[in-house]
PDB file of C-alpha atoms in Angstrom:
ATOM      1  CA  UNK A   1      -3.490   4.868 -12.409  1.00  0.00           C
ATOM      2  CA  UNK A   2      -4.175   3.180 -15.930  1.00  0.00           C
ATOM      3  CA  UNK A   3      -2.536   0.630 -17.750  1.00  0.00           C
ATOM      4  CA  UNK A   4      -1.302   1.793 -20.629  1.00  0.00           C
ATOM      5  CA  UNK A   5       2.281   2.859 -18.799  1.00  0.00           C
ATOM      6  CA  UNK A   6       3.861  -0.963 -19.099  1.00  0.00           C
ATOM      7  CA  UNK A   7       6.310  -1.499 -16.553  1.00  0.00           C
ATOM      8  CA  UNK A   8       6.863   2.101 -15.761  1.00  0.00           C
ATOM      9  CA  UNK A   9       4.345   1.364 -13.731  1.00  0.00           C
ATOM     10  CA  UNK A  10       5.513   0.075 -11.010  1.00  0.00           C
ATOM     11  CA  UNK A  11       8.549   2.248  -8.979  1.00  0.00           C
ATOM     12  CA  UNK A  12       9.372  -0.300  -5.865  1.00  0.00           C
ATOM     13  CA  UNK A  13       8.286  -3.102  -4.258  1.00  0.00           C
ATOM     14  CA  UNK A  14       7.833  -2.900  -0.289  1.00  0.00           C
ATOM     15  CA  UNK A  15       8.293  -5.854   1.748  1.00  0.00           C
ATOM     16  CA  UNK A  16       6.939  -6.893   5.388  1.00  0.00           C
ATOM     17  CA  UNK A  17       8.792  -8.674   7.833  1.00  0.00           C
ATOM     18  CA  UNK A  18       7.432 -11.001  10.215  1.00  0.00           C
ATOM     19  CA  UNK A  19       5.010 -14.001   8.613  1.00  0.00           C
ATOM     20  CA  UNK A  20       5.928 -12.553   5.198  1.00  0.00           C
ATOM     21  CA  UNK A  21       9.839 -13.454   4.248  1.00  0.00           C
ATOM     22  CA  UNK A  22      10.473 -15.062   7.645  1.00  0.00           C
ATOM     23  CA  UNK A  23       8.824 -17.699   9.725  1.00  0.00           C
ATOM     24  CA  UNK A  24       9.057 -15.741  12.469  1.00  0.00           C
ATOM     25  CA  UNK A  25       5.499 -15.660  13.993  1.00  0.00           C
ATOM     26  CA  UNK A  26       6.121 -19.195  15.851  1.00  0.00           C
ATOM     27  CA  UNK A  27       8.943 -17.490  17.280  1.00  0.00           C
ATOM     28  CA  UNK A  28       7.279 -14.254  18.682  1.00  0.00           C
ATOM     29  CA  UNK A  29       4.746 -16.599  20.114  1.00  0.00           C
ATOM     30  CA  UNK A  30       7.223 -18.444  22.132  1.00  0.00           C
ATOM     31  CA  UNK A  31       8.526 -15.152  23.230  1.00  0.00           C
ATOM     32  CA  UNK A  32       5.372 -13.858  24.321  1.00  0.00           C
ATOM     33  CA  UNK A  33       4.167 -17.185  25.980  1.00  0.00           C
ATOM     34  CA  UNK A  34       7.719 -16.779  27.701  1.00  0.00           C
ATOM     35  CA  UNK A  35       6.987 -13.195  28.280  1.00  0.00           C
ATOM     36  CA  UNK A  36       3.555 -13.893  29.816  1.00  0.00           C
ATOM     37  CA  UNK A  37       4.408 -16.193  32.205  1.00  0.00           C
ATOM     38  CA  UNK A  38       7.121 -14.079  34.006  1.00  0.00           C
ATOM     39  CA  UNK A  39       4.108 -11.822  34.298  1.00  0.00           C
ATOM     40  CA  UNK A  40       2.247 -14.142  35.835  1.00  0.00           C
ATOM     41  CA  UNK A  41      -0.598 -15.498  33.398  1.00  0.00           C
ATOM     42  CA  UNK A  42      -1.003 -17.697  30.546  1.00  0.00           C
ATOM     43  CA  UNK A  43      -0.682 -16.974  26.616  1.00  0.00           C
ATOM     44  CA  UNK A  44      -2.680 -18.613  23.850  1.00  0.00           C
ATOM     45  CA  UNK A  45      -2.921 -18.633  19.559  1.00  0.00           C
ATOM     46  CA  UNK A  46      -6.193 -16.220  20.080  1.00  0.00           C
ATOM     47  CA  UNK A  47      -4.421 -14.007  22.150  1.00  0.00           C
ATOM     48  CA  UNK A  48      -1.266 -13.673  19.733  1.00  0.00           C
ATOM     49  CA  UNK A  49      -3.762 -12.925  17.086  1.00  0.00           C
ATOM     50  CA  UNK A  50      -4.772  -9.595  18.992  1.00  0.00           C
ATOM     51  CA  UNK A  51      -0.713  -8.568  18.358  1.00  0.00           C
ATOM     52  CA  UNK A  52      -0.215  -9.903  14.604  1.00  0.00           C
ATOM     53  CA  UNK A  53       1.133  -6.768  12.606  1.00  0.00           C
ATOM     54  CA  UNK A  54       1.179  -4.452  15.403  1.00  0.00           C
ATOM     55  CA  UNK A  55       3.681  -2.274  17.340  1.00  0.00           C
ATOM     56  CA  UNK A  56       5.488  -3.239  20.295  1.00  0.00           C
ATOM     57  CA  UNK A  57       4.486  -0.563  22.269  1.00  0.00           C
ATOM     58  CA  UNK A  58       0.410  -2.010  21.295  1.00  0.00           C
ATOM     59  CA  UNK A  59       1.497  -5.699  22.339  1.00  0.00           C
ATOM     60  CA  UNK A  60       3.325  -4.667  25.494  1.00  0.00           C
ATOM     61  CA  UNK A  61       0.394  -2.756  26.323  1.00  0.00           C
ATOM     62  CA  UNK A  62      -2.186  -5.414  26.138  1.00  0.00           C
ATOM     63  CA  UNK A  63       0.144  -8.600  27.894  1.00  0.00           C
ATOM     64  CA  UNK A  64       0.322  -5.946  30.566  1.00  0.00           C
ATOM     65  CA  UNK A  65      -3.771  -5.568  30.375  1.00  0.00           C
ATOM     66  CA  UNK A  66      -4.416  -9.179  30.023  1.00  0.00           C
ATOM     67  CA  UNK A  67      -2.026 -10.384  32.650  1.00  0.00           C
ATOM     68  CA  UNK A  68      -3.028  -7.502  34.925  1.00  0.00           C
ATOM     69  CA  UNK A  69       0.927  -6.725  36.016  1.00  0.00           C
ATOM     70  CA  UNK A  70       2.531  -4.026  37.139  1.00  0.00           C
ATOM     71  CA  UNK A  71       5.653  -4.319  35.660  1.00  0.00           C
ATOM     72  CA  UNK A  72       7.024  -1.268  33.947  1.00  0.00           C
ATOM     73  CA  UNK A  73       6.138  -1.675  29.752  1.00  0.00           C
ATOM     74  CA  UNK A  74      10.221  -1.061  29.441  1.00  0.00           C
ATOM     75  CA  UNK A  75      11.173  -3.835  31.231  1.00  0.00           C
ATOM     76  CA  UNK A  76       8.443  -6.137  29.219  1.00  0.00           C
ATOM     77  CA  UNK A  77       9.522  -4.673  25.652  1.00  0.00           C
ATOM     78  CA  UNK A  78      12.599  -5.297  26.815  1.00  0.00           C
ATOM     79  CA  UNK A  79      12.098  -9.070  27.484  1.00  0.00           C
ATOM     80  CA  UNK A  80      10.885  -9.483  24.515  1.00  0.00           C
ATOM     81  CA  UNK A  81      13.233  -7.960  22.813  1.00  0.00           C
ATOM     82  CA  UNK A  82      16.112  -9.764  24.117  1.00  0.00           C
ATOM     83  CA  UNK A  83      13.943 -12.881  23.723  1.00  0.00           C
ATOM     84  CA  UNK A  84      13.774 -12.196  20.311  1.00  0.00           C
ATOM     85  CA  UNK A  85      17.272 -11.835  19.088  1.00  0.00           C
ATOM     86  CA  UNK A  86      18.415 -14.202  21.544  1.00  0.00           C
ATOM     87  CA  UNK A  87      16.278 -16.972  18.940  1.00  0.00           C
ATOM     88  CA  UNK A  88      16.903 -15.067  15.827  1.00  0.00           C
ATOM     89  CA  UNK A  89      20.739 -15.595  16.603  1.00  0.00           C
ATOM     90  CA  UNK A  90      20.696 -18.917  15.384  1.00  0.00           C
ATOM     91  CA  UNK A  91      19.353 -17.825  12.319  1.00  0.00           C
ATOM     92  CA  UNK A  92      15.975 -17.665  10.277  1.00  0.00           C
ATOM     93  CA  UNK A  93      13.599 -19.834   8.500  1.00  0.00           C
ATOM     94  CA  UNK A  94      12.574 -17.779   5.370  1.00  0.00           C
ATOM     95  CA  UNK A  95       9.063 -18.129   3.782  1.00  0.00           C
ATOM     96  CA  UNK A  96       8.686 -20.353   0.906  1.00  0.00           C
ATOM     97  CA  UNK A  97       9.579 -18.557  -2.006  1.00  0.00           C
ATOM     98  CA  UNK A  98      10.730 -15.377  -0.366  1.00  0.00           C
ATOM     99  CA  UNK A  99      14.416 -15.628  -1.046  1.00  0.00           C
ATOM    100  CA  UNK A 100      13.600 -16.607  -4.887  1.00  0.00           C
ATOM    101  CA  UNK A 101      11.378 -13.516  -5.310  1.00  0.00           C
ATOM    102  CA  UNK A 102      13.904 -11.219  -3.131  1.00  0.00           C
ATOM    103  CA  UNK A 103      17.053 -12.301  -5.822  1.00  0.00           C
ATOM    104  CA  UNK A 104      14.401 -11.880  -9.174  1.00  0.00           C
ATOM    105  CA  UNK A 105      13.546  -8.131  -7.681  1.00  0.00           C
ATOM    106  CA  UNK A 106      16.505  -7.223  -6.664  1.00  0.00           C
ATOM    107  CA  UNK A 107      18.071  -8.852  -9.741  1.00  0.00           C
ATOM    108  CA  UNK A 108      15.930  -6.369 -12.005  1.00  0.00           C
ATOM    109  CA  UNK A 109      17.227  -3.798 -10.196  1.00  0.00           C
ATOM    110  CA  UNK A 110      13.750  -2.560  -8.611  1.00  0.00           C
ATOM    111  CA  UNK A 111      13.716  -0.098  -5.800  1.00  0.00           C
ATOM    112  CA  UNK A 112      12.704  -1.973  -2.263  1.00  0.00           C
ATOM    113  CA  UNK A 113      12.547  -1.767   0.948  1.00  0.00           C
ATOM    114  CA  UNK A 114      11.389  -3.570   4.141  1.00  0.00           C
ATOM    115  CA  UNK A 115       8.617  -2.133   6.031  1.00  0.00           C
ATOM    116  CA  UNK A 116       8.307  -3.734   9.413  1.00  0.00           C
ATOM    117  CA  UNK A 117       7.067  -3.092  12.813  1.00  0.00           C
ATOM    118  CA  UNK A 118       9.418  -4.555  14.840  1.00  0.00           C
ATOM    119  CA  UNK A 119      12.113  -2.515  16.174  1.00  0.00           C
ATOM    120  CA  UNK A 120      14.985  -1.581  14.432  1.00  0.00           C
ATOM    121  CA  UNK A 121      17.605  -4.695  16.679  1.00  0.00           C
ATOM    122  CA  UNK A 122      15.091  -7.122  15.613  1.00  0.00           C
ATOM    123  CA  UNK A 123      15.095  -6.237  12.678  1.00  0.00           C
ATOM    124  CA  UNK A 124      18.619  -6.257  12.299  1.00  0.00           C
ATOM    125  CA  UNK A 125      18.927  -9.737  13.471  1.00  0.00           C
ATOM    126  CA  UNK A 126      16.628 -10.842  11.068  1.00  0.00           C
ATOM    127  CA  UNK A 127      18.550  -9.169   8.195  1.00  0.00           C
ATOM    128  CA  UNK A 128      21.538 -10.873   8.979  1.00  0.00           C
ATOM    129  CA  UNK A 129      19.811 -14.267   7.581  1.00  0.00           C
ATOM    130  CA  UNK A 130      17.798 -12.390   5.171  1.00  0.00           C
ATOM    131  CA  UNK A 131      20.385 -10.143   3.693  1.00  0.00           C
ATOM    132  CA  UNK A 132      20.146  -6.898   3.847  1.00  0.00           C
ATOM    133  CA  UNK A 133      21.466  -6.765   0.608  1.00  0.00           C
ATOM    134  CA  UNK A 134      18.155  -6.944  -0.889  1.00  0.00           C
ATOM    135  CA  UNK A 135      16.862  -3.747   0.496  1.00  0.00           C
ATOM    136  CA  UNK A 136      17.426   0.138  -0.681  1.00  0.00           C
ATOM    137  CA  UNK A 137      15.775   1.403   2.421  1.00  0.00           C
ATOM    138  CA  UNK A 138      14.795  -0.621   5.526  1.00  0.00           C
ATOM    139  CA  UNK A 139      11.839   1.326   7.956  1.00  0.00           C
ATOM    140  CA  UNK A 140      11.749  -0.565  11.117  1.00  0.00           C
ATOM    141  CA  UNK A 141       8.920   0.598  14.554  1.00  0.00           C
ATOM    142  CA  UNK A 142      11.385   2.180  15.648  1.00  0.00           C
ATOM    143  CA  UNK A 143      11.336   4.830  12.885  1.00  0.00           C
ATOM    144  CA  UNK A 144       7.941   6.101  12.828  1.00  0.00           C
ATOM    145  CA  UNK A 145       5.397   7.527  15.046  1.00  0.00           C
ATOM    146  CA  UNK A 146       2.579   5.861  14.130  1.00  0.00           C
ATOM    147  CA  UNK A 147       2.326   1.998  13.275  1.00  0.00           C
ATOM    148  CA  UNK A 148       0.243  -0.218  11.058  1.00  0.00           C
ATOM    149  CA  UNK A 149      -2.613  -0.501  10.678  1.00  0.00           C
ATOM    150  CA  UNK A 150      -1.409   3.512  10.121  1.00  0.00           C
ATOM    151  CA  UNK A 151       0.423   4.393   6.192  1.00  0.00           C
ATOM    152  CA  UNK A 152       2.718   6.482   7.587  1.00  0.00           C
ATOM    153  CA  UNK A 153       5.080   2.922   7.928  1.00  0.00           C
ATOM    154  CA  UNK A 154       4.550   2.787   4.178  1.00  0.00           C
ATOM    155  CA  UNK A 155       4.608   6.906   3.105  1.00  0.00           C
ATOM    156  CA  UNK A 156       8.046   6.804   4.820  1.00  0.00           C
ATOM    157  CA  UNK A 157       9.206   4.390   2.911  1.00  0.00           C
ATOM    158  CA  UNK A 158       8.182   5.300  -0.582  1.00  0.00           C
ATOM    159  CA  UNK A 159       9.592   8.771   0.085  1.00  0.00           C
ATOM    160  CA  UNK A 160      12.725   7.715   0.697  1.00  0.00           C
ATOM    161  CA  UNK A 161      12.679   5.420  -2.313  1.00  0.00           C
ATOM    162  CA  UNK A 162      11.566   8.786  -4.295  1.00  0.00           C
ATOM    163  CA  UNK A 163       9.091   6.429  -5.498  1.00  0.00           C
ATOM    164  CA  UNK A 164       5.058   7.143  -5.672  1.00  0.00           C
ATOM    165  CA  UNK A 165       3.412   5.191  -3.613  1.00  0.00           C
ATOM    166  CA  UNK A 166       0.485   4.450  -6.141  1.00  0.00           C
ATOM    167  CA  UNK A 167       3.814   2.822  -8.351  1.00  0.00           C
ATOM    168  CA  UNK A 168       4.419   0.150  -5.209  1.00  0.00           C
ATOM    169  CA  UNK A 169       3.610  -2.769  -4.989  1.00  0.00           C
ATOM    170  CA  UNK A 170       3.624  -3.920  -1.128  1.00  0.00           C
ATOM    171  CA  UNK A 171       3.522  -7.406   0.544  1.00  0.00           C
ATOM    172  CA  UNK A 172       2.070  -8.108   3.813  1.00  0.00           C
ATOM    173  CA  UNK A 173       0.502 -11.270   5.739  1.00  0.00           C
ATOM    174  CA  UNK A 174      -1.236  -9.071   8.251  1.00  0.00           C
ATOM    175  CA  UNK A 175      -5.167  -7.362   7.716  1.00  0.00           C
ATOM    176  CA  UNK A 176      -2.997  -4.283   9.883  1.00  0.00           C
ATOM    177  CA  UNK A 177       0.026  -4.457   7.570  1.00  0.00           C
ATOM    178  CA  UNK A 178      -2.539  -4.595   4.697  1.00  0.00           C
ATOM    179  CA  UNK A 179      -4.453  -1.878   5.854  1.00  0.00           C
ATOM    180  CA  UNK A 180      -1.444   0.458   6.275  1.00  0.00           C
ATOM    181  CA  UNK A 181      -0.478  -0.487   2.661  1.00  0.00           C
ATOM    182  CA  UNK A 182      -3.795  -0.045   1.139  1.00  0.00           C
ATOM    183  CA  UNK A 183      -4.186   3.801   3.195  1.00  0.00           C
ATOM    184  CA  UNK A 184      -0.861   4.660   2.000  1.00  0.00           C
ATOM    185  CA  UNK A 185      -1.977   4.267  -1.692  1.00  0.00           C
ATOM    186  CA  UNK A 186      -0.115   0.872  -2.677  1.00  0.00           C
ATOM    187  CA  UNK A 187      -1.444  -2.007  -4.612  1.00  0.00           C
ATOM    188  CA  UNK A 188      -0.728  -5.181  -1.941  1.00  0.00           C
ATOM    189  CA  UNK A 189      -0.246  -8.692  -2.483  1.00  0.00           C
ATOM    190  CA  UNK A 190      -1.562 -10.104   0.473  1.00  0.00           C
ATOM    191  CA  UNK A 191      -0.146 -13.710   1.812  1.00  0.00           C
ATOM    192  CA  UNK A 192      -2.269 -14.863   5.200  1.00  0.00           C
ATOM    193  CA  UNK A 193      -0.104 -16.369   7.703  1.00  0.00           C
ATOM    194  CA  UNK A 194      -2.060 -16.307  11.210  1.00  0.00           C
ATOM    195  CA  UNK A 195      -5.478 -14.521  10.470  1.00  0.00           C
ATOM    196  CA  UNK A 196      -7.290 -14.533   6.635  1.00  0.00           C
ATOM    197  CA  UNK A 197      -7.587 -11.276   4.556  1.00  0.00           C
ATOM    198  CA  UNK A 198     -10.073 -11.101   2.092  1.00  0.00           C
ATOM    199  CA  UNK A 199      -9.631 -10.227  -1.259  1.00  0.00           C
ATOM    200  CA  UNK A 200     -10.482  -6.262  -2.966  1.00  0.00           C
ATOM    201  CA  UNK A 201      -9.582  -4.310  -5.429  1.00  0.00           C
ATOM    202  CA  UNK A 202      -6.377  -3.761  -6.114  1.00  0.00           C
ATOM    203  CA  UNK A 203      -5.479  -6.450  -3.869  1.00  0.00           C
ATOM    204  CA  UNK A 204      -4.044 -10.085  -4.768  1.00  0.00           C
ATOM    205  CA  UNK A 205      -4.244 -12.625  -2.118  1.00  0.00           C
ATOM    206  CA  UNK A 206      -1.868 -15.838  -2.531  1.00  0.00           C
ATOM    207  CA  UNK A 207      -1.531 -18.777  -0.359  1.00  0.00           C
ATOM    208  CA  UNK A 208       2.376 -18.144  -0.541  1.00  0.00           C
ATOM    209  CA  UNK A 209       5.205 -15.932  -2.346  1.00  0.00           C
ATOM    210  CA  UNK A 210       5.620 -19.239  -4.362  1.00  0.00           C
ATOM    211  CA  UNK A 211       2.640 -18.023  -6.857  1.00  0.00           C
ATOM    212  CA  UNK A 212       4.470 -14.444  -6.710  1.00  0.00           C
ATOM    213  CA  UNK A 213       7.043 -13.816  -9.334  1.00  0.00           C
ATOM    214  CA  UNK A 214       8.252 -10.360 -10.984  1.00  0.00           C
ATOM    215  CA  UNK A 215       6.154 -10.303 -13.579  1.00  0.00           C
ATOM    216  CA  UNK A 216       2.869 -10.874 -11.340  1.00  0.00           C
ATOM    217  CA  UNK A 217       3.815  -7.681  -8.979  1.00  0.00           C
ATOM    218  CA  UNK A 218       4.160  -5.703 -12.676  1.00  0.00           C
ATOM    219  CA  UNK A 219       0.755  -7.206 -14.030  1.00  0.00           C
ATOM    220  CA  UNK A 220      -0.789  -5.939 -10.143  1.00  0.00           C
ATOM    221  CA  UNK A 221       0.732  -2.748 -10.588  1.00  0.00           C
ATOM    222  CA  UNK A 222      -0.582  -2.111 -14.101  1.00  0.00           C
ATOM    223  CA  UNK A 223      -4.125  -2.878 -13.573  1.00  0.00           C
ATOM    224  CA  UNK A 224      -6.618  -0.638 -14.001  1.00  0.00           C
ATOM    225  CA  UNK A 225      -8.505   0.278 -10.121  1.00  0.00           C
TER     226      UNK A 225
END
C-alpha cells in the first residue's frame, strides 16, 4: 500500500461493538457477575478481562472452568444472553464521540460495517440505540466460525463490502479485536477500554473516538507501512 492513491485509499471503515461505540462492558460485567453467582462462585474486573473481545462460546467456557459447574454451556449462554438484552432494552450509552464519527462516515457515504462478537440478538438490541442505519453490512458471533483474536470476523466483512481489506480502516478497544483486524490485513485505530494496547505500525491508538474524525481514518489509511 503507498500513499500516493489519496482517498481512494481507503474502501470502508469496520466498526467493533462492545467498549468501542457502546458502553457496554459495565453491562456484560454485571451480567457475568449475575451469571457467576447462579453458578455458584464469585466474579471479579481480572476475571472479565480474561473474556474482553472474545466469543461467547470462549467466556461460557471459562465461567464454567472457573466456577467448576456442571451446568450445560446452553443454559449459561443462554443466561447471559437474556441478561443482556433484558439491560440493553432500556437502551445504550454510546462512546464519546461514536455517534459524531458514525453520522461524518456514513455522511460521506463510506462503506461500513460492524464487526462484533456478540451474537447476532445482542447485537440487534444494541442496534436499535445505535442505528443500524449506519451500517452496510453487520457480522455478528453468530456468523462466523472462528472469533477474534481470528480475521476471519474481519475477511467476512470486507468481502461482503467488496472492499480490500488492506483499504479498511477498523476500530477496536480489544488487543483480540485488534489482533483479528491487524491478521486480516486492516490498518486499526485502536481505543483501550478495559486492558491497554500498545501502539505499531499501522496502528493509531487514541484515548477516545473524540480525537477520531474522517479525515484521520483517510490520513491512517494512506500511510505508507
Amino acid at each position: 500500500m503507498t500513499g500516493d492513491r489519496g482517498d481512494e485509499t481507503m474502501q470502508a471503515v469496520l466498526f467493533d461493538m462492545d467498549g468501542l461505540l457502546v458502553d457496554s462492558e459495565k453491562i456484560w460485567f454485571q451480567v457475568e457477575a449475575e451469571v457467576m453467582e447462579r453458578l455458584g462462585a464469585g466474579w471479579t474486573p481480572a476475571d472479565q478481562e480474561n473474556l474482553v473481545g472474545g466469543s461467547m462460546a470462549s467466556s461460557v467456557a471459562y465461567m464454567l472452568r472457573v466456577s467448576g459447574s456442571g451446568a450445560a454451556p446452553e443454559q449459561v449462554e443462554t443466561w447471559m444472553v437474556d441478561g443482556m438484552i433484558a439491560r440493553l432494552s432500556g437502551g445504550v450509552e454510546m462512546m464519546p464521540g461514536a455517534a459524531a464519527l458514525l453520522t461524518e462516515v456514513r455522511g460521506q457515504g463510506l462503506a461500513t460495517a460492524l464487526v462484533t462478537s456478540s451474537s447476532r440478538p445482542i447485537a440487534e438490541a444494541c442496534l436499535r440505540g445505535i442505528g443500524a442505519h449506519h451500517f452496510d453490512r453487520i457480522v455478528t458471533g453468530d456468523d462466523v466460525t472462528r472469533h477474534k483474536p481470528d480475521p476471519e470476523p474481519y475477511l467476512r466483512a470486507a468481502r461482503l463490502l467488496g472492499a480490500d481489506p488492506a483499504r479498511c480502516v477498523a476500530l477496536e478497544d480489544s488487543p483480540n479485536g485488534v489482533t483479528a483486524a491487524t491478521a486480516a490485513g486492516c490498518r486499526v485505530v485502536a481505543v483501550p477500554s478495559v486492558l491497554p494496547i500498545p501502539g505499531a505500525s499501522g496502528r493509531l491508538v487514541v484515548a477516545s473516538l473524540l480525537e477520531v474524525d474522517v479525515a484521520t481514518l483517510r490520513e491512517l489509511a494512506a500511510a505508507r507501512p
